[in-house]
Amino acid sequence: MKFFNNGMKTPCGEIHIVKDRCKGCGFCVTYCPMDVLELSDEFNTKGYHFPEVKNPENCINCGLCEMLCPDFAIWSTLKEEKEVIEVLT
Amino acid sequence: MIENIEGTHPIDSLLREGSIPFVWCPGCGIGTVVNTFVETLEKVKIDLGKVCVSSGIGCTGKVADYLKINCCNESHDNAIKCAVKFKLENPETKVVVFLNDADFIASGADDFIEAGKKGVELLVIYINNFIYIISECKVTPTTPFVRTLDDENLELPFNIPHLAKLCGARYVARWTTLHVRRLMYSITDALENPGLAVIEVISPCLMYYATDGKIGETIDRMRFFHNNTVIKHGEPTENLDIRLQDKIIMGRFVDK
Amino acid sequence: MKRIGVFVCWCGSNIAETVDVKKVVEVIKKYPGVAHAEDYIFVCSNPGQKLVQETIKEKRLDSLVIACCSPTLHETTFRDLSRLTGLNPYQCEIANIREQCSWVHKDNKEEATRKAIKIIRTIVEKANQNESLEPISTPVTRQALVIGGGIAGIQASLDIANAGYEVLLVERNPSIGGHMIQLSETFPTLDCSQCILTPKMVEVSRHPKIRVLAYSEVQEISGYVGNFNVKILKKPRYVIEDKCNLCGKCVDVCPVAAPSEFDNNLAARKAIYLPFPQAIPATYTIDIEHCPGFLPIACGKCADVCEPQAIDFDMRPEIIEEKVGAIVVATGYDLYSPKNIGEYGNGKYEDVMDGMQFERLLSATGPTGGEVRRLSDNKVPKRVVFVSCVGSRDTEHHLPYCSKICCMYMAKHAMLYKHKVPDGEAIVFYIDTRAGGKGYEEFVTRTQEEDKVIYIRGKASKIFKNGNGKLIVWGADTLLGKQVEVECDMVVLSMAMVPSNGAKDLISKLKIPSDAYGFVNEAHPKLRPVESISAGFYLAGCTQAPKDIPETVAQASGAASKVTDLFAEEELKHEPIVAAVDEDLCSGCGICVPLCPYDARELEIKDEKRIAKVNEILCEGCGSCISACPSAAVQQRNFKDNQIFKMVDAILS
Ligand SMILES: Cc1cc2nc3c(=O)[nH]c(=O)nc-3n(C[C@H](O)[C@H](O)[C@H](O)COP(=O)(O)OP(=O)(O)OC[C@H]3O[C@@H](n4cnc5c(N)ncnc54)[C@H](O)[C@@H]3O)c2cc1C
Ligand code: SF4
Ligand code: SF4
Ligand code: SF4
Ligand code: SF4
Ligand code: SF4
C-alpha cells in the first residue's frame, strides 16, 4: 500500500553476528517478530548452525534477538531511517 | 548482515576476557538472564563500581565468574551469606545474588530467611530450571513434574514467590527467559527497591526433559513458556504454585 | 350482563357513505348487553367526545365500543376519555369499520353495512368480558447509553446530559468524532468541519454527566425500556489514559508504520498512535495488529521513552456492567468499497479514490497539508473527474437507494479543487443533481457558474488506464446523446453510504428491526422518525439512513428529547394486556419457558409445586406461550379463550 510522504520515518536495523559464538539454539530465529533470520545450513567451528539474515529490509532494529541470545552472538544496530511511503499489506 | 569477530558485542566490555564460550549448554536460559541483567545495568546507567554480584555453585554459580564487575563466587550455600556481609560493609553498593535451587531453597534456605528477616537490601535473581543438573539431574525442591514419568513430583514444589513474601521481601516477581523485557523492567524496579527483592526466572535447561522422556531442544521449552504462562500482576502469592496442569502465573506480585 | 354503549362514527363521509350507519345503530341497539347505541358525524371531535362522556354518565354505562377507524389512531383518545369519565380505560374497545370495512367495500353498501354490524357485535362480545386493568408500572434508570461517538452520538449525549441526566457514550474507535472529524470544509457554507466539531468534543469530555468509553463495544444487552442491563467490553489500549501526557515521544521511536485510518490509508501512522491531534479521550493507543508483539515484548521502545510510564503491555480487556434506561443508536455509516466496482478498476488504481479520501486531500490536516496531489507521483492533477452514484441507485448490481448527500459533496469537492488548482479542470458525471436543502441548489449553481465546473449528465461506464498509463473515463452524455471519453489525472468516486460495518452485529444484539440494507428502522416513517419500534431504543444520524450533518444533528436532538421525556416520568407504564397463569391449572411442564421471545417466562417452585410464572414487565403479549400451553393454564388478559370463542361465534352468526 502506497502512502503520501508525511515525513514519518522508521528505522532499519543492521544485524551483526559472531558466528563462532553461536550455539544454534534458534531463539533469535524463532522469536524475531519480523521474520528476518533463518538458521544457516552451514556449521560454525563448533559445529552449530548459526543464524543468517534472509530479509534484511524487514529488520526494525527492535533488539529482541540481541536480548534473547544466551551467548552474546547476535545484535542489531541502526542502519538507516527510512521515510515511510509504502507498507506491505 | 555484518559478520563480526570476538569482542565487538556492545556489552562485551562487561564480560571478563575469555568467558566466551560460556560453559552453559546450547540454549541454556542462564545466558539469557545474564544478557538481560547486563543490558539493564547499561540501560539504567548505574555506577558499575557500586554493583557487586555474588553467586554460588552449579551452573548458575558461573555467573560471577563471567562478569567484569565486582563479584564474589562463593562456595556451596554461601552466596547469600557473602552478599549480606558485603552489603553490611558497603551499604551504598547494590548487591545482586544469582542463585539456583541448592543455594536458595535447599541447603541455603536459612540464609535467605535470615536476610529477609533482617530486611537486608539485596536483589536475589533466582534461576529456576527445575533440576539439579550437575548432581546427575536430581529432583529439586521446585521440580514440578518428574522427567521420564508423565507425572507430578510427589512432593509439592516450593512456591518461591510465596516464601519470599512471607520472609519479608519488598519486591517479588516471576518471569521466564522468554519474558526478557518484562524481566528487564523488573530488574530496573528491583534495583531501586530499598529492601529484599526476589525475582524468580524460570529458565529452560537442556537436561530437564519433563514429559516425554527424550532430550529435546530448549526452543521447545521456550515454546512451552509461550503457551503455558499467563501474566497476572498482583496475584496473591499463595496462588502461585507451579503444577503440571495449570498455566504458570507470571507477574509482579509484591512491590512496596 | 354489562351495560355497553356503542357509538358509530360516520367519519364524515369516510364511513357513512358506504355503511348505512342508521341501520347499524338500529340493529346493534337490540344486541344483548347493548344499553345504548348512537351514530355521530365525528365521534373524535370535541362535541363528539362530549356526547360520549355525557352518555356514559347518563346511561350509567360500564363498557364502551366505538365503531370508527383503526385503533392505532384513536384508541388512546377514547381510552383517555373513559378514564376521565371514571370508566376503566380497558373497558373501552374500538371496532374498526373504516380500514377493515368501508374503505375496502366502497362499491357494495349493503354488504358493507352487514359486515360493519358483525364487526361491532364481535367487539361488543369482547367488551362484555373485558376486565378492568391497571397499567403495570416500573421504575426508570435515569442513565442513557449512546452507542457511536460521531456527531450524532455527540449531540445526543450533550442534549441528554444538559437536561441533567447521566450519559454513557460508547465508541468503538480510539477517539470520538466519527466521520465528521475527517471532513475538510462542509457544504453549503464551507465552514471547517474540525473547527465546528472539536468544541463539542471537548464539551463532551469535560461534561460532568458524560462518561466516554472509547475503544469499547457493547457486548451484551438484556432487560427492557427503563431497565436495561448492558455489558460493555473496553478493549485494552496498552496506554493508561490518565497517565499519558501526549508528549508524542513514543511515536518518534516506534519502528513500525501502519496505514492511518484517519487519513483513509493515504498516509502512515505508527503502531502507537494518536488518531488525530484533537482526539478525545486524549491518549495514545498501541495497535497490537501492527506492534510486533507482547509475548515476548519484541520492541518496547515506546515504554523506554515514556516518562510518565503510561505504557502497560499487560493491560487486559475490561468488562463494564451498567444499568441504563434508554439507548440511542448512533453508529453512523461507512462507504461502500470501490473494490466492489469492477468497471472502475476494483480500487486498484492509485489515482482513483473515494470521496472520503479526497476529503482528506482537501483538509489542511490531511497527508498533503491540503494540497491536491496524486498518490502515484505526488503531482498536482490538472484534470479531475468526479463520478456520482457509485454503488447507489443501481438496482441491478449494487444498492438501489440514493445516498442523498453525494451530489452535494461532489459539488463541494469540485469547487474546492478549483479553488486550490485554479488552472485545473473539474468534470462531474452525474445522473441528476439532488440538491434539496437550504442553500443547496444555490451552492451547486455557484459551482457550475462561478467555478466553471463542467457537469456532464450521464453515467461513467468504465474507468481504465490506457497504454500511456493515463486514466481514461468512458461515459455517456445523455443530453447530447453521445459517448464521451475523458483523459484525466485523477478520478474521485462518490461511493454509496452503507451502515457502518459491525452495525449488523450490534443490531442483532439489540434486537431492533432494520431494513434490507441494515439501516435501523424508525417506528413510523413520518410520525416517529427518531424511535425504534422496540421501546427504549432511539435513532440518530446515518444509522437510520444516509443524511447530512444538519439533519443528523436535528435527529440527534430529537432522539435526546425523547430520552429526556422518558426520564421525566416517575415510573414507566406498561400495557397490562399480558399473559397470566392460572396456578391451579399449570402442570409446571415448562413448555412455555423457551418459547417466549422476550424471556418473560420462568419456572418457580411454589408450595412444593413447579409453576410457570410471567414477568409482566417483559411480556409483550405476543401469545406464543398461550397457544403452546397444553393445560390452557395461560390466558391473555382481555383476550381470554372464552372471549375469543364468543367473538368467533358473533362473527359467524
Ligand atoms: C465524502 C463525504 C463528505 C461529506 N461532506 C459533508 C458536508 O460537507 N456537509 C454535511 O453536512 N455532511 C457531509 N457528509 C455527511 C456527514 O459525514 C454525515 O452526515 C455525518 O458524519 C453523520 O454522522 P453520524 O454520527 O451519524 O455517523 P458517523 O460519523 O459515521 O459516526 C458514527 C460513529 O459510531 C461509531 N460506531 C459504529 N459502530 C459502532 C459500534 N458497533 N459500537 C460503538 N461505536 C460504533 C463509529 O466508529 C463512529 O465514530 C459527508 C459525507 C461524506 C462521505
Ligand atoms: S533486531 Fe528485531 S527485527 Fe531485527 S533481526 Fe533482531 S529481532 Fe528481528
Ligand atoms: S540466539 Fe544466539 S546462540 Fe541462539 S541461535 Fe541465535 S545467535 Fe545463536
Ligand atoms: S510517550 Fe507516553 S506520555 Fe508520551 S505520548 Fe507516548 S504514551 Fe503518552
Ligand atoms: S512496542 Fe510496539 S508500539 Fe511500542 S514502540 Fe515498539 S512497535 Fe511501537
Ligand atoms: S405472551 Fe408472549 S411475551 Fe408474554 S410471556 Fe407469553 S410468550 Fe412471552
XYZ file of C-alpha atoms and ligand atoms in Angstrom, chain C residues 146-155 169-191 193 197 213 215-218 329-335 354-360 405-406 408-410 412-413 416 440 443 492-507 509 540-553 555-556, ligand 1:
150
model
C -25.371 6.337 23.489
C -23.722 3.937 21.031
C -21.470 5.643 18.495
C -19.460 8.803 19.017
C -19.941 10.578 15.684
C -21.663 13.938 15.523
C -24.987 12.161 16.112
C -23.840 10.477 19.312
C -22.027 13.598 20.493
C -25.067 15.819 20.022
C -21.094 7.291 25.410
C -19.643 4.139 23.857
C -17.389 4.476 20.813
C -15.572 1.572 19.234
C -12.676 3.588 17.804
C -9.900 5.061 19.961
C -11.447 8.529 19.664
C -14.900 10.008 19.289
C -15.554 12.262 16.292
C -16.823 9.835 13.663
C -16.589 10.761 10.006
C -17.190 14.446 10.533
C -13.737 14.907 12.056
C -12.229 13.706 8.765
C -14.111 16.184 6.573
C -12.403 19.288 5.205
C -14.993 22.002 4.758
C -18.708 21.427 4.872
C -21.350 22.342 2.334
C -23.093 24.658 1.786
C -21.354 27.246 3.956
C -17.818 25.832 3.669
C -17.038 26.096 7.334
C -15.532 20.680 9.850
C -16.840 19.745 15.794
C -15.983 4.804 26.937
C -12.261 1.797 22.227
C -15.233 -0.092 23.608
C -18.104 -2.093 22.274
C -21.463 -3.198 23.570
C -28.147 4.056 18.476
C -25.846 6.384 16.519
C -23.443 4.052 14.750
C -23.322 6.063 11.532
C -22.113 4.862 8.172
C -19.232 3.608 6.126
C -18.620 3.903 2.434
C -13.243 7.598 -2.878
C -14.915 10.749 -1.579
C -13.602 10.422 1.938
C -10.021 10.100 0.690
C -10.453 13.231 -1.415
C -11.867 14.924 1.676
C -8.550 14.113 3.435
C -25.513 13.631 0.136
C -23.104 12.667 -2.652
C -23.649 17.907 -2.590
C -20.210 16.801 -1.542
C -19.280 16.201 -5.157
C -18.132 20.807 -2.870
C -15.160 18.688 -3.935
C -12.679 23.266 -3.548
C -28.031 23.667 -1.561
C -24.375 26.080 -3.916
C -12.988 10.717 -7.379
C -15.800 8.233 -6.816
C -18.840 9.203 -4.779
C -19.291 5.874 -3.107
C -22.645 4.876 -1.665
C -23.174 5.207 2.072
C -23.825 1.904 3.827
C -24.477 1.153 7.512
C -21.261 1.141 9.483
C -19.559 -2.220 9.452
C -20.305 -4.074 12.611
C -23.708 -2.386 12.836
C -25.359 -5.628 11.785
C -23.826 -7.467 14.678
C -24.833 -4.751 17.121
C -28.396 -4.568 15.778
C -27.647 -7.925 19.873
C -29.800 9.331 15.408
C -27.806 10.056 12.287
C -26.761 7.850 9.407
C -27.520 4.689 11.318
C -31.100 5.257 10.183
C -30.424 6.407 6.595
C -27.868 8.491 4.704
C -28.091 12.140 5.648
C -26.017 15.287 6.026
C -24.789 16.943 9.194
C -27.692 19.377 9.828
C -30.215 16.540 9.536
C -28.063 14.293 11.719
C -27.871 16.932 14.427
C -32.362 13.879 14.575
C -29.905 13.516 17.445
C -17.140 12.300 1.482
C -18.176 12.870 2.384
C -18.296 14.237 2.537
C -19.278 14.791 3.346
N -19.387 16.140 3.441
C -20.397 16.671 4.153
C -20.577 18.081 4.224
O -19.810 18.825 3.635
N -21.638 18.583 4.921
C -22.507 17.755 5.575
O -23.460 18.250 6.165
N -22.355 16.408 5.572
C -21.324 15.858 4.879
N -21.159 14.498 4.876
C -22.072 13.666 5.686
C -21.576 13.518 7.120
O -20.347 12.862 7.125
C -22.579 12.714 7.931
O -23.835 13.309 7.852
C -22.250 12.649 9.425
O -20.898 12.406 9.628
C -23.068 11.566 10.089
O -22.736 11.433 11.429
P -23.073 10.127 12.302
O -22.718 10.471 13.677
O -24.442 9.685 12.009
O -22.141 8.977 11.729
P -20.536 8.738 11.845
O -19.814 9.990 11.617
O -20.287 7.595 10.932
O -20.323 8.290 13.356
C -20.665 7.028 13.836
C -19.747 6.648 14.972
O -20.202 5.441 15.558
C -19.106 4.567 15.766
N -19.605 3.189 15.735
C -20.010 2.468 14.674
N -20.400 1.246 15.045
C -20.234 1.171 16.381
C -20.457 0.153 17.343
N -20.931 -1.036 16.992
N -20.162 0.413 18.645
C -19.670 1.630 19.008
N -19.447 2.623 18.132
C -19.724 2.405 16.838
C -18.175 4.883 14.630
O -16.856 4.500 14.966
C -18.332 6.392 14.508
O -17.445 7.082 15.354
C -20.170 13.947 4.048
C -20.040 12.553 3.905
C -19.073 12.020 3.081
C -18.977 10.536 2.908
